[in-house]
Amino acid sequence: MGSSEKTFRVGLVAPGTRMPPELARRAEALAQKAYGGRVSLHFHPQCFRHAGHFAGEDHERIEALVEVANDPAMDAVWFARGGYGACRVAEYAIPRMTEAAGAKAWLGYSDAGFLLAGLHRAGFGRVAHGPMPVDLIREGGEQAFLRGLGWLVDGDKRALEPSLLKDGLPEDGRAMAFNLTILSQLLGTGLEPDFTGRVLMLEDVGEYMYRVDRYFFHVTQNAAVRRCAGIRLGRCSAVPKNDPDFVLTEEEVARFWCERAGIAYLGRADIGHDSDNRVVPFA
Amino acid sequence: MGSSEKTFRVGLVAPGTRMPPELARRAEALAQKAYGGRVSLHFHPQCFRHAGHFAGEDHERIEALVEVANDPAMDAVWFARGGYGACRVAEYAIPRMTEAAGAKAWLGYSDAGFLLAGLHRAGFGRVAHGPMPVDLIREGGEQAFLRGLGWLVDGDKRALEPSLLKDGLPEDGRAMAFNLTILSQLLGTGLEPDFTGRVLMLEDVGEYMYRVDRYFFHVTQNAAVRRCAGIRLGRCSAVPKNDPDFVLTEEEVARFWCERAGIAYLGRADIGHDSDNRVVPFA
């Protein structure tokens, strides 16, 4: 690496739940090992704050997000982790963001989907659903971390969800991805993006199958969602045991509701709350 | 009781989860004890069916609901229990209902809220949120059961949620009540009722406080909900322990989101997943 090469600076915030500092240190060391001085991670101190459930009070999370978003020294904003809380800050933070924020690449998933949706609605062109530094707690998490970072820094197309590639090249503007629960909870709010013509990829974690079924009812019976090009089902992991057994699998549930709603069911998507989670740009 | 007095016939169906037959027998015995021959309960055999999670397959639950709804011999329809599944039948059953169905009194809560909402949207004038026979499993459940039956049979105003009474008399057409989760999951679907000018009473059970917070985000950020006259908070029971502690109570959560949305917070409502659950007519 030549010393003339500009360092790619990634700003990190936690709009929901707190990030353990030791995980941030691991992320920094891993980025250093993989990229040397070409990439630097900048965890905003807000990531480590405590306020009940949240990584700091609402106003602290709003201020940190706006600060990192608008900082011209940062090339990208990476959500350090999800948890819960982005829906409390999005409405206030997004309107305060400048062109510097709109020019950055943005990456995250799970609860951060509230922000991905709201940013896309606000016209941000480089928003993507994909791995976060918190994935380092998972088995194989380094792989997920480096996949996310590779997309942020170099737009690495090997990071992309495979159905987004045609003849080995990415097709832009085709998809959106969300946690199913988060999508359900942002429909009808000021964060709802335009689904028209998009392939909608949906994953979930830790939800009973009867809830997955109910979320699919809610999402597929929505007129705005019905303008999408189709649904792909990501992984539904850590599903608690239903008593009695729900009988239907998550794919049967997805097919059932898509058929009922007249939405094309397009098969599986390689996304989920796991280390294999691929990147889905909304652009 | 004179033999000339007409028997009030209550038809029971289970659009979601199965009812244990022994609970139905207890309900029948209790109605007999309280009303003699003046009231009779008619559990449709569908209540006792098994199909995975549900009290029979979707088509069986749809047929049973339509049959009881349209039966001119029945004076009321009482949902035997909630669970999960009403959202799978409502869309097909409601359009098949006749004037005989619209003339009946309807009562239930929890998952049955999907149907209460859809029936009200379809113009049914005697729909109410309140106790169901399954409440007999609760401590003090007989009281809840008899309160529900008292409203169905005689429109007993002592069964009503207290804020609905003015000078001891019920004020009609003022309120609606829902389980918070169910309300969230029907917004934007074909079951969404008109909230304009209504006091919206919301209760929940078994949800983490961060989810109650997220549901309140979803519900209060909805333009249709914002046309309501205000929100009253019922009981949120069996809330699993949040780790870390959520700090905010359910009432603080409700006040926070109401204030943010410009919806009047009107105080508590005497409804919940418990034996004290009062009746809230939507009429």
PDB file of N, CA and C in Angstrom, chain A residues 51-54 58 83-84 87-92 111 114 181-182 184-191 206-207 210-211 213-215 217-218 221-223 226 242-248 253 256-257 260, chain B residues 51-54 58 83-84 87-92 111 114 181-182 184-191 206-207 210-211 213-215 217-218 221-223 226 242-248 253 256-257 260:
ATOM      1  N   ALA A  51     -28.243   3.501  28.531  1.00  0.00           N
ATOM      2  CA  ALA A  51     -29.438   4.181  29.064  1.00  0.00           C
ATOM      3  C   ALA A  51     -30.575   3.182  29.004  1.00  0.00           C
ATOM      4  N   GLY A  52     -30.704   2.389  30.049  1.00  0.00           N
ATOM      5  CA  GLY A  52     -31.716   1.332  30.069  1.00  0.00           C
ATOM      6  C   GLY A  52     -31.451   0.360  28.932  1.00  0.00           C
ATOM      7  N   HIS A  53     -32.459   0.171  28.090  1.00  0.00           N
ATOM      8  CA  HIS A  53     -32.358  -0.748  26.962  1.00  0.00           C
ATOM      9  C   HIS A  53     -31.404  -0.232  25.889  1.00  0.00           C
ATOM     10  N   PHE A  54     -31.178   1.064  25.868  1.00  0.00           N
ATOM     11  CA  PHE A  54     -30.577   1.718  24.710  1.00  0.00           C
ATOM     12  C   PHE A  54     -29.111   2.107  24.903  1.00  0.00           C
ATOM     13  N   ASP A  58     -32.340   8.828  23.785  1.00  0.00           N
ATOM     14  CA  ASP A  58     -32.732   9.117  22.400  1.00  0.00           C
ATOM     15  C   ASP A  58     -31.924  10.291  21.835  1.00  0.00           C
ATOM     16  N   GLY A  83     -30.524  -4.523  17.728  1.00  0.00           N
ATOM     17  CA  GLY A  83     -31.142  -4.552  19.059  1.00  0.00           C
ATOM     18  C   GLY A  83     -32.517  -3.944  18.943  1.00  0.00           C
ATOM     19  N   TYR A  84     -32.712  -2.811  19.605  1.00  0.00           N
ATOM     20  CA  TYR A  84     -33.964  -2.072  19.420  1.00  0.00           C
ATOM     21  C   TYR A  84     -33.745  -0.604  19.731  1.00  0.00           C
ATOM     22  N   CYS A  87     -36.147   3.134  15.598  1.00  0.00           N
ATOM     23  CA  CYS A  87     -37.405   3.816  15.267  1.00  0.00           C
ATOM     24  C   CYS A  87     -37.635   5.038  16.145  1.00  0.00           C
ATOM     25  N   ARG A  88     -36.923   5.113  17.277  1.00  0.00           N
ATOM     26  CA  ARG A  88     -37.042   6.292  18.138  1.00  0.00           C
ATOM     27  C   ARG A  88     -36.185   7.463  17.653  1.00  0.00           C
ATOM     28  N   VAL A  89     -35.199   7.193  16.810  1.00  0.00           N
ATOM     29  CA  VAL A  89     -34.278   8.274  16.411  1.00  0.00           C
ATOM     30  C   VAL A  89     -34.450   8.687  14.943  1.00  0.00           C
ATOM     31  N   ALA A  90     -34.929   7.779  14.101  1.00  0.00           N
ATOM     32  CA  ALA A  90     -34.933   8.028  12.647  1.00  0.00           C
ATOM     33  C   ALA A  90     -35.672   9.303  12.266  1.00  0.00           C
ATOM     34  N   GLU A  91     -36.851   9.475  12.818  1.00  0.00           N
ATOM     35  CA  GLU A  91     -37.720  10.603  12.446  1.00  0.00           C
ATOM     36  C   GLU A  91     -37.049  11.950  12.716  1.00  0.00           C
ATOM     37  N   TYR A  92     -36.227  12.011  13.749  1.00  0.00           N
ATOM     38  CA  TYR A  92     -35.550  13.271  14.096  1.00  0.00           C
ATOM     39  C   TYR A  92     -34.209  13.426  13.398  1.00  0.00           C
ATOM     40  N   ASP A 111     -32.782  -4.297  13.475  1.00  0.00           N
ATOM     41  CA  ASP A 111     -33.427  -3.055  13.901  1.00  0.00           C
ATOM     42  C   ASP A 111     -32.983  -1.856  13.060  1.00  0.00           C
ATOM     43  N   PHE A 114     -35.101   0.078  10.182  1.00  0.00           N
ATOM     44  CA  PHE A 114     -35.917   1.302  10.284  1.00  0.00           C
ATOM     45  C   PHE A 114     -35.192   2.467   9.607  1.00  0.00           C
ATOM     46  N   THR A 181     -40.061  -8.700  10.857  1.00  0.00           N
ATOM     47  CA  THR A 181     -40.696  -7.982  11.959  1.00  0.00           C
ATOM     48  C   THR A 181     -40.537  -6.474  11.784  1.00  0.00           C
ATOM     49  N   ILE A 182     -39.331  -6.043  11.447  1.00  0.00           N
ATOM     50  CA  ILE A 182     -39.071  -4.609  11.297  1.00  0.00           C
ATOM     51  C   ILE A 182     -39.878  -4.044  10.128  1.00  0.00           C
ATOM     52  N   SER A 184     -42.748  -5.112   9.024  1.00  0.00           N
ATOM     53  CA  SER A 184     -44.131  -5.017   9.500  1.00  0.00           C
ATOM     54  C   SER A 184     -44.325  -3.752  10.340  1.00  0.00           C
ATOM     55  N   GLN A 185     -43.361  -3.459  11.185  1.00  0.00           N
ATOM     56  CA  GLN A 185     -43.497  -2.361  12.141  1.00  0.00           C
ATOM     57  C   GLN A 185     -43.203  -0.986  11.546  1.00  0.00           C
ATOM     58  N   LEU A 186     -42.743  -0.917  10.304  1.00  0.00           N
ATOM     59  CA  LEU A 186     -42.539   0.402   9.682  1.00  0.00           C
ATOM     60  C   LEU A 186     -43.575   0.693   8.603  1.00  0.00           C
ATOM     61  N   LEU A 187     -44.394  -0.300   8.243  1.00  0.00           N
ATOM     62  CA  LEU A 187     -45.446  -0.061   7.244  1.00  0.00           C
ATOM     63  C   LEU A 187     -46.447   0.978   7.758  1.00  0.00           C
ATOM     64  N   GLY A 188     -46.744   1.952   6.929  1.00  0.00           N
ATOM     65  CA  GLY A 188     -47.706   2.979   7.315  1.00  0.00           C
ATOM     66  C   GLY A 188     -47.116   4.117   8.118  1.00  0.00           C
ATOM     67  N   THR A 189     -45.835   4.028   8.446  1.00  0.00           N
ATOM     68  CA  THR A 189     -45.178   5.112   9.182  1.00  0.00           C
ATOM     69  C   THR A 189     -44.404   6.002   8.202  1.00  0.00           C
ATOM     70  N   GLY A 190     -43.825   7.068   8.707  1.00  0.00           N
ATOM     71  CA  GLY A 190     -43.036   7.983   7.894  1.00  0.00           C
ATOM     72  C   GLY A 190     -41.718   7.396   7.410  1.00  0.00           C
ATOM     73  N   LEU A 191     -41.426   6.165   7.770  1.00  0.00           N
ATOM     74  CA  LEU A 191     -40.188   5.501   7.333  1.00  0.00           C
ATOM     75  C   LEU A 191     -40.419   4.543   6.166  1.00  0.00           C
ATOM     76  N   GLY A 206     -35.776 -15.672  15.863  1.00  0.00           N
ATOM     77  CA  GLY A 206     -36.334 -15.764  17.216  1.00  0.00           C
ATOM     78  C   GLY A 206     -37.833 -15.531  17.314  1.00  0.00           C
ATOM     79  N   GLU A 207     -38.562 -15.699  16.198  1.00  0.00           N
ATOM     80  CA  GLU A 207     -40.014 -15.504  16.229  1.00  0.00           C
ATOM     81  C   GLU A 207     -40.708 -16.863  16.107  1.00  0.00           C
ATOM     82  N   TYR A 210     -46.051 -19.013  14.340  1.00  0.00           N
ATOM     83  CA  TYR A 210     -47.372 -18.373  14.202  1.00  0.00           C
ATOM     84  C   TYR A 210     -47.213 -16.864  14.043  1.00  0.00           C
ATOM     85  N   ARG A 211     -46.141 -16.318  14.584  1.00  0.00           N
ATOM     86  CA  ARG A 211     -45.878 -14.882  14.408  1.00  0.00           C
ATOM     87  C   ARG A 211     -45.320 -14.596  13.014  1.00  0.00           C
ATOM     88  N   ASP A 213     -46.145 -16.230  10.455  1.00  0.00           N
ATOM     89  CA  ASP A 213     -47.369 -16.307   9.653  1.00  0.00           C
ATOM     90  C   ASP A 213     -48.154 -14.994   9.748  1.00  0.00           C
ATOM     91  N   ARG A 214     -48.289 -14.489  10.962  1.00  0.00           N
ATOM     92  CA  ARG A 214     -49.042 -13.241  11.169  1.00  0.00           C
ATOM     93  C   ARG A 214     -48.344 -12.064  10.517  1.00  0.00           C
ATOM     94  N   TYR A 215     -47.004 -12.006  10.605  1.00  0.00           N
ATOM     95  CA  TYR A 215     -46.255 -10.937   9.923  1.00  0.00           C
ATOM     96  C   TYR A 215     -46.441 -11.029   8.414  1.00  0.00           C
ATOM     97  N   PHE A 217     -49.056 -12.241   6.902  1.00  0.00           N
ATOM     98  CA  PHE A 217     -50.401 -11.691   6.660  1.00  0.00           C
ATOM     99  C   PHE A 217     -50.309 -10.175   6.555  1.00  0.00           C
ATOM    100  N   HIS A 218     -49.726  -9.562   7.575  1.00  0.00           N
ATOM    101  CA  HIS A 218     -49.701  -8.097   7.647  1.00  0.00           C
ATOM    102  C   HIS A 218     -48.974  -7.476   6.461  1.00  0.00           C
ATOM    103  N   GLN A 221     -50.734  -8.243   2.887  1.00  0.00           N
ATOM    104  CA  GLN A 221     -52.055  -7.628   2.706  1.00  0.00           C
ATOM    105  C   GLN A 221     -51.947  -6.116   2.586  1.00  0.00           C
ATOM    106  N   ASN A 222     -50.736  -5.615   2.459  1.00  0.00           N
ATOM    107  CA  ASN A 222     -50.515  -4.163   2.389  1.00  0.00           C
ATOM    108  C   ASN A 222     -50.422  -3.734   0.924  1.00  0.00           C
ATOM    109  N   ALA A 223     -51.198  -2.727   0.561  1.00  0.00           N
ATOM    110  CA  ALA A 223     -51.267  -2.293  -0.850  1.00  0.00           C
ATOM    111  C   ALA A 223     -49.911  -1.802  -1.358  1.00  0.00           C
ATOM    112  N   ARG A 226     -47.643  -4.681  -2.117  1.00  0.00           N
ATOM    113  CA  ARG A 226     -48.094  -5.423  -3.303  1.00  0.00           C
ATOM    114  C   ARG A 226     -47.564  -4.827  -4.611  1.00  0.00           C
ATOM    115  N   ASN A 242     -43.186 -24.299  18.524  1.00  0.00           N
ATOM    116  CA  ASN A 242     -44.611 -23.999  18.605  1.00  0.00           C
ATOM    117  C   ASN A 242     -45.322 -25.172  19.283  1.00  0.00           C
ATOM    118  N   ASP A 243     -46.259 -24.880  20.178  1.00  0.00           N
ATOM    119  CA  ASP A 243     -47.028 -25.940  20.824  1.00  0.00           C
ATOM    120  C   ASP A 243     -48.517 -25.654  20.662  1.00  0.00           C
ATOM    121  N   PRO A 244     -49.274 -26.428  19.867  1.00  0.00           N
ATOM    122  CA  PRO A 244     -48.825 -27.594  19.073  1.00  0.00           C
ATOM    123  C   PRO A 244     -47.976 -27.165  17.879  1.00  0.00           C
ATOM    124  N   ASP A 245     -47.335 -28.155  17.257  1.00  0.00           N
ATOM    125  CA  ASP A 245     -46.486 -27.877  16.108  1.00  0.00           C
ATOM    126  C   ASP A 245     -47.261 -27.076  15.057  1.00  0.00           C
ATOM    127  N   PHE A 246     -46.603 -26.087  14.439  1.00  0.00           N
ATOM    128  CA  PHE A 246     -47.286 -25.237  13.476  1.00  0.00           C
ATOM    129  C   PHE A 246     -47.507 -25.965  12.149  1.00  0.00           C
ATOM    130  N   VAL A 247     -46.794 -27.057  11.947  1.00  0.00           N
ATOM    131  CA  VAL A 247     -46.881 -27.900  10.742  1.00  0.00           C
ATOM    132  C   VAL A 247     -46.216 -27.213   9.542  1.00  0.00           C
ATOM    133  N   LEU A 248     -46.662 -26.017   9.197  1.00  0.00           N
ATOM    134  CA  LEU A 248     -46.095 -25.322   8.040  1.00  0.00           C
ATOM    135  C   LEU A 248     -44.679 -24.841   8.326  1.00  0.00           C
ATOM    136  N   VAL A 253     -45.245 -21.005   4.623  1.00  0.00           N
ATOM    137  CA  VAL A 253     -45.929 -19.791   5.072  1.00  0.00           C
ATOM    138  C   VAL A 253     -45.752 -18.671   4.044  1.00  0.00           C
ATOM    139  N   PHE A 256     -47.721 -19.408   0.887  1.00  0.00           N
ATOM    140  CA  PHE A 256     -49.164 -19.284   1.139  1.00  0.00           C
ATOM    141  C   PHE A 256     -49.625 -17.836   1.018  1.00  0.00           C
ATOM    142  N   TRP A 257     -48.930 -16.974   1.741  1.00  0.00           N
ATOM    143  CA  TRP A 257     -49.378 -15.573   1.776  1.00  0.00           C
ATOM    144  C   TRP A 257     -49.080 -14.848   0.470  1.00  0.00           C
ATOM    145  N   ARG A 260     -51.829 -15.881  -1.921  1.00  0.00           N
ATOM    146  CA  ARG A 260     -53.090 -15.243  -1.556  1.00  0.00           C
ATOM    147  C   ARG A 260     -53.118 -13.777  -1.966  1.00  0.00           C
TER     148      ARG A 260
ATOM    149  N   ALA B  51     -56.005 -28.951  13.842  1.00  0.00           N
ATOM    150  CA  ALA B  51     -55.237 -28.950  12.592  1.00  0.00           C
ATOM    151  C   ALA B  51     -53.978 -28.137  12.866  1.00  0.00           C
ATOM    152  N   GLY B  52     -52.953 -28.826  13.379  1.00  0.00           N
ATOM    153  CA  GLY B  52     -51.728 -28.133  13.743  1.00  0.00           C
ATOM    154  C   GLY B  52     -52.029 -27.096  14.817  1.00  0.00           C
ATOM    155  N   HIS B  53     -51.655 -25.852  14.561  1.00  0.00           N
ATOM    156  CA  HIS B  53     -51.863 -24.754  15.498  1.00  0.00           C
ATOM    157  C   HIS B  53     -53.342 -24.419  15.670  1.00  0.00           C
ATOM    158  N   PHE B  54     -54.146 -24.767  14.672  1.00  0.00           N
ATOM    159  CA  PHE B  54     -55.485 -24.196  14.549  1.00  0.00           C
ATOM    160  C   PHE B  54     -56.606 -25.159  14.959  1.00  0.00           C
ATOM    161  N   ASP B  58     -58.203 -23.947   7.686  1.00  0.00           N
ATOM    162  CA  ASP B  58     -58.788 -22.640   7.375  1.00  0.00           C
ATOM    163  C   ASP B  58     -60.223 -22.788   6.853  1.00  0.00           C
ATOM    164  N   GLY B  83     -56.063 -17.068  20.580  1.00  0.00           N
ATOM    165  CA  GLY B  83     -54.936 -17.895  20.147  1.00  0.00           C
ATOM    166  C   GLY B  83     -54.327 -17.235  18.939  1.00  0.00           C
ATOM    167  N   TYR B  84     -54.410 -17.923  17.790  1.00  0.00           N
ATOM    168  CA  TYR B  84     -53.982 -17.304  16.545  1.00  0.00           C
ATOM    169  C   TYR B  84     -54.692 -17.959  15.373  1.00  0.00           C
ATOM    170  N   CYS B  87     -56.979 -14.008  11.375  1.00  0.00           N
ATOM    171  CA  CYS B  87     -56.596 -13.243  10.183  1.00  0.00           C
ATOM    172  C   CYS B  87     -56.586 -14.124   8.933  1.00  0.00           C
ATOM    173  N   ARG B  88     -56.547 -15.444   9.115  1.00  0.00           N
ATOM    174  CA  ARG B  88     -56.584 -16.350   7.967  1.00  0.00           C
ATOM    175  C   ARG B  88     -58.000 -16.591   7.469  1.00  0.00           C
ATOM    176  N   VAL B  89     -59.014 -16.323   8.296  1.00  0.00           N
ATOM    177  CA  VAL B  89     -60.388 -16.626   7.899  1.00  0.00           C
ATOM    178  C   VAL B  89     -61.229 -15.380   7.592  1.00  0.00           C
ATOM    179  N   ALA B  90     -60.902 -14.260   8.199  1.00  0.00           N
ATOM    180  CA  ALA B  90     -61.758 -13.059   8.141  1.00  0.00           C
ATOM    181  C   ALA B  90     -62.056 -12.619   6.709  1.00  0.00           C
ATOM    182  N   GLU B  91     -61.027 -12.549   5.902  1.00  0.00           N
ATOM    183  CA  GLU B  91     -61.153 -12.035   4.531  1.00  0.00           C
ATOM    184  C   GLU B  91     -62.151 -12.848   3.704  1.00  0.00           C
ATOM    185  N   TYR B  92     -62.228 -14.166   3.960  1.00  0.00           N
ATOM    186  CA  TYR B  92     -63.135 -15.027   3.204  1.00  0.00           C
ATOM    187  C   TYR B  92     -64.514 -15.112   3.845  1.00  0.00           C
ATOM    188  N   ASP B 111     -56.813 -12.381  19.640  1.00  0.00           N
ATOM    189  CA  ASP B 111     -56.744 -12.675  18.203  1.00  0.00           C
ATOM    190  C   ASP B 111     -58.078 -12.416  17.500  1.00  0.00           C
ATOM    191  N   PHE B 114     -59.016  -9.317  15.052  1.00  0.00           N
ATOM    192  CA  PHE B 114     -58.993  -9.248  13.582  1.00  0.00           C
ATOM    193  C   PHE B 114     -60.424  -9.254  13.033  1.00  0.00           C
ATOM    194  N   THR B 181     -50.896  -5.738  19.873  1.00  0.00           N
ATOM    195  CA  THR B 181     -50.234  -6.511  18.820  1.00  0.00           C
ATOM    196  C   THR B 181     -51.174  -6.737  17.640  1.00  0.00           C
ATOM    197  N   ILE B 182     -52.393  -7.134  17.925  1.00  0.00           N
ATOM    198  CA  ILE B 182     -53.366  -7.412  16.859  1.00  0.00           C
ATOM    199  C   ILE B 182     -53.674  -6.130  16.085  1.00  0.00           C
ATOM    200  N   SER B 184     -51.714  -3.580  15.627  1.00  0.00           N
ATOM    201  CA  SER B 184     -50.538  -3.325  14.780  1.00  0.00           C
ATOM    202  C   SER B 184     -50.587  -4.188  13.521  1.00  0.00           C
ATOM    203  N   GLN B 185     -50.985  -5.443  13.693  1.00  0.00           N
ATOM    204  CA  GLN B 185     -50.925  -6.395  12.591  1.00  0.00           C
ATOM    205  C   GLN B 185     -52.105  -6.309  11.635  1.00  0.00           C
ATOM    206  N   LEU B 186     -53.108  -5.490  11.950  1.00  0.00           N
ATOM    207  CA  LEU B 186     -54.212  -5.323  10.992  1.00  0.00           C
ATOM    208  C   LEU B 186     -54.176  -3.971  10.299  1.00  0.00           C
ATOM    209  N   LEU B 187     -53.316  -3.070  10.762  1.00  0.00           N
ATOM    210  CA  LEU B 187     -53.213  -1.749  10.116  1.00  0.00           C
ATOM    211  C   LEU B 187     -52.752  -1.909   8.668  1.00  0.00           C
ATOM    212  N   GLY B 188     -53.447  -1.248   7.778  1.00  0.00           N
ATOM    213  CA  GLY B 188     -53.068  -1.293   6.365  1.00  0.00           C
ATOM    214  C   GLY B 188     -53.620  -2.494   5.613  1.00  0.00           C
ATOM    215  N   THR B 189     -54.320  -3.385   6.321  1.00  0.00           N
ATOM    216  CA  THR B 189     -54.932  -4.553   5.669  1.00  0.00           C
ATOM    217  C   THR B 189     -56.419  -4.266   5.407  1.00  0.00           C
ATOM    218  N   GLY B 190     -57.083  -5.190   4.750  1.00  0.00           N
ATOM    219  CA  GLY B 190     -58.507  -5.064   4.458  1.00  0.00           C
ATOM    220  C   GLY B 190     -59.393  -5.175   5.691  1.00  0.00           C
ATOM    221  N   LEU B 191     -58.803  -5.385   6.849  1.00  0.00           N
ATOM    222  CA  LEU B 191     -59.572  -5.488   8.093  1.00  0.00           C
ATOM    223  C   LEU B 191     -59.554  -4.199   8.904  1.00  0.00           C
ATOM    224  N   GLY B 206     -47.891 -10.734  27.502  1.00  0.00           N
ATOM    225  CA  GLY B 206     -46.760 -11.589  27.149  1.00  0.00           C
ATOM    226  C   GLY B 206     -45.772 -10.975  26.172  1.00  0.00           C
ATOM    227  N   GLU B 207     -45.751  -9.645  26.048  1.00  0.00           N
ATOM    228  CA  GLU B 207     -44.820  -8.989  25.140  1.00  0.00           C
ATOM    229  C   GLU B 207     -43.732  -8.261  25.948  1.00  0.00           C
ATOM    230  N   TYR B 210     -39.834  -3.738  25.194  1.00  0.00           N
ATOM    231  CA  TYR B 210     -39.297  -3.109  23.981  1.00  0.00           C
ATOM    232  C   TYR B 210     -40.225  -3.344  22.798  1.00  0.00           C
ATOM    233  N   ARG B 211     -40.962  -4.431  22.823  1.00  0.00           N
ATOM    234  CA  ARG B 211     -41.941  -4.696  21.754  1.00  0.00           C
ATOM    235  C   ARG B 211     -43.190  -3.844  21.939  1.00  0.00           C
ATOM    236  N   ASP B 213     -43.140  -0.946  23.181  1.00  0.00           N
ATOM    237  CA  ASP B 213     -42.657   0.350  22.691  1.00  0.00           C
ATOM    238  C   ASP B 213     -42.704   0.390  21.161  1.00  0.00           C
ATOM    239  N   ARG B 214     -42.237  -0.657  20.518  1.00  0.00           N
ATOM    240  CA  ARG B 214     -42.207  -0.714  19.050  1.00  0.00           C
ATOM    241  C   ARG B 214     -43.620  -0.742  18.467  1.00  0.00           C
ATOM    242  N   TYR B 215     -44.537  -1.482  19.119  1.00  0.00           N
ATOM    243  CA  TYR B 215     -45.931  -1.484  18.665  1.00  0.00           C
ATOM    244  C   TYR B 215     -46.530  -0.080  18.794  1.00  0.00           C
ATOM    245  N   PHE B 217     -44.893   2.713  18.638  1.00  0.00           N
ATOM    246  CA  PHE B 217     -44.335   3.468  17.498  1.00  0.00           C
ATOM    247  C   PHE B 217     -45.194   3.217  16.271  1.00  0.00           C
ATOM    248  N   HIS B 218     -45.385   1.943  15.941  1.00  0.00           N
ATOM    249  CA  HIS B 218     -46.084   1.579  14.705  1.00  0.00           C
ATOM    250  C   HIS B 218     -47.514   2.111  14.670  1.00  0.00           C
ATOM    251  N   GLN B 221     -47.743   6.157  14.776  1.00  0.00           N
ATOM    252  CA  GLN B 221     -47.204   6.835  13.591  1.00  0.00           C
ATOM    253  C   GLN B 221     -48.087   6.591  12.368  1.00  0.00           C
ATOM    254  N   ASN B 222     -49.252   5.994  12.573  1.00  0.00           N
ATOM    255  CA  ASN B 222     -50.147   5.663  11.474  1.00  0.00           C
ATOM    256  C   ASN B 222     -51.197   6.772  11.298  1.00  0.00           C
ATOM    257  N   ALA B 223     -51.334   7.268  10.072  1.00  0.00           N
ATOM    258  CA  ALA B 223     -52.221   8.403   9.807  1.00  0.00           C
ATOM    259  C   ALA B 223     -53.678   8.086  10.148  1.00  0.00           C
ATOM    260  N   ARG B 226     -54.252   8.194  13.837  1.00  0.00           N
ATOM    261  CA  ARG B 226     -54.203   9.564  14.364  1.00  0.00           C
ATOM    262  C   ARG B 226     -55.541  10.300  14.265  1.00  0.00           C
ATOM    263  N   ASN B 242     -37.103  -7.669  30.730  1.00  0.00           N
ATOM    264  CA  ASN B 242     -36.199  -7.102  29.729  1.00  0.00           C
ATOM    265  C   ASN B 242     -34.782  -7.085  30.289  1.00  0.00           C
ATOM    266  N   ASP B 243     -33.795  -7.459  29.459  1.00  0.00           N
ATOM    267  CA  ASP B 243     -32.401  -7.419  29.913  1.00  0.00           C
ATOM    268  C   ASP B 243     -31.578  -6.607  28.918  1.00  0.00           C
ATOM    269  N   PRO B 244     -31.076  -5.412  29.259  1.00  0.00           N
ATOM    270  CA  PRO B 244     -31.242  -4.743  30.558  1.00  0.00           C
ATOM    271  C   PRO B 244     -32.667  -4.222  30.751  1.00  0.00           C
ATOM    272  N   ASP B 245     -32.964  -3.811  31.970  1.00  0.00           N
ATOM    273  CA  ASP B 245     -34.286  -3.292  32.303  1.00  0.00           C
ATOM    274  C   ASP B 245     -34.678  -2.179  31.336  1.00  0.00           C
ATOM    275  N   PHE B 246     -35.939  -2.187  30.903  1.00  0.00           N
ATOM    276  CA  PHE B 246     -36.370  -1.187  29.916  1.00  0.00           C
ATOM    277  C   PHE B 246     -36.550   0.189  30.547  1.00  0.00           C
ATOM    278  N   VAL B 247     -36.617   0.243  31.874  1.00  0.00           N
ATOM    279  CA  VAL B 247     -36.778   1.462  32.671  1.00  0.00           C
ATOM    280  C   VAL B 247     -38.202   2.024  32.562  1.00  0.00           C
ATOM    281  N   LEU B 248     -38.654   2.297  31.332  1.00  0.00           N
ATOM    282  CA  LEU B 248     -39.984   2.867  31.158  1.00  0.00           C
ATOM    283  C   LEU B 248     -41.072   1.836  31.453  1.00  0.00           C
ATOM    284  N   VAL B 253     -44.465   4.509  28.280  1.00  0.00           N
ATOM    285  CA  VAL B 253     -44.344   4.224  26.843  1.00  0.00           C
ATOM    286  C   VAL B 253     -45.540   4.796  26.087  1.00  0.00           C
ATOM    287  N   PHE B 256     -45.417   8.595  26.025  1.00  0.00           N
ATOM    288  CA  PHE B 256     -44.331   9.061  25.149  1.00  0.00           C
ATOM    289  C   PHE B 256     -44.783   9.100  23.696  1.00  0.00           C
ATOM    290  N   TRP B 257     -45.333   7.972  23.232  1.00  0.00           N
ATOM    291  CA  TRP B 257     -45.683   7.886  21.805  1.00  0.00           C
ATOM    292  C   TRP B 257     -46.919   8.707  21.473  1.00  0.00           C
ATOM    293  N   ARG B 260     -45.717  12.273  21.188  1.00  0.00           N
ATOM    294  CA  ARG B 260     -44.957  12.458  19.955  1.00  0.00           C
ATOM    295  C   ARG B 260     -45.875  12.527  18.735  1.00  0.00           C
TER     296      ARG B 260
END
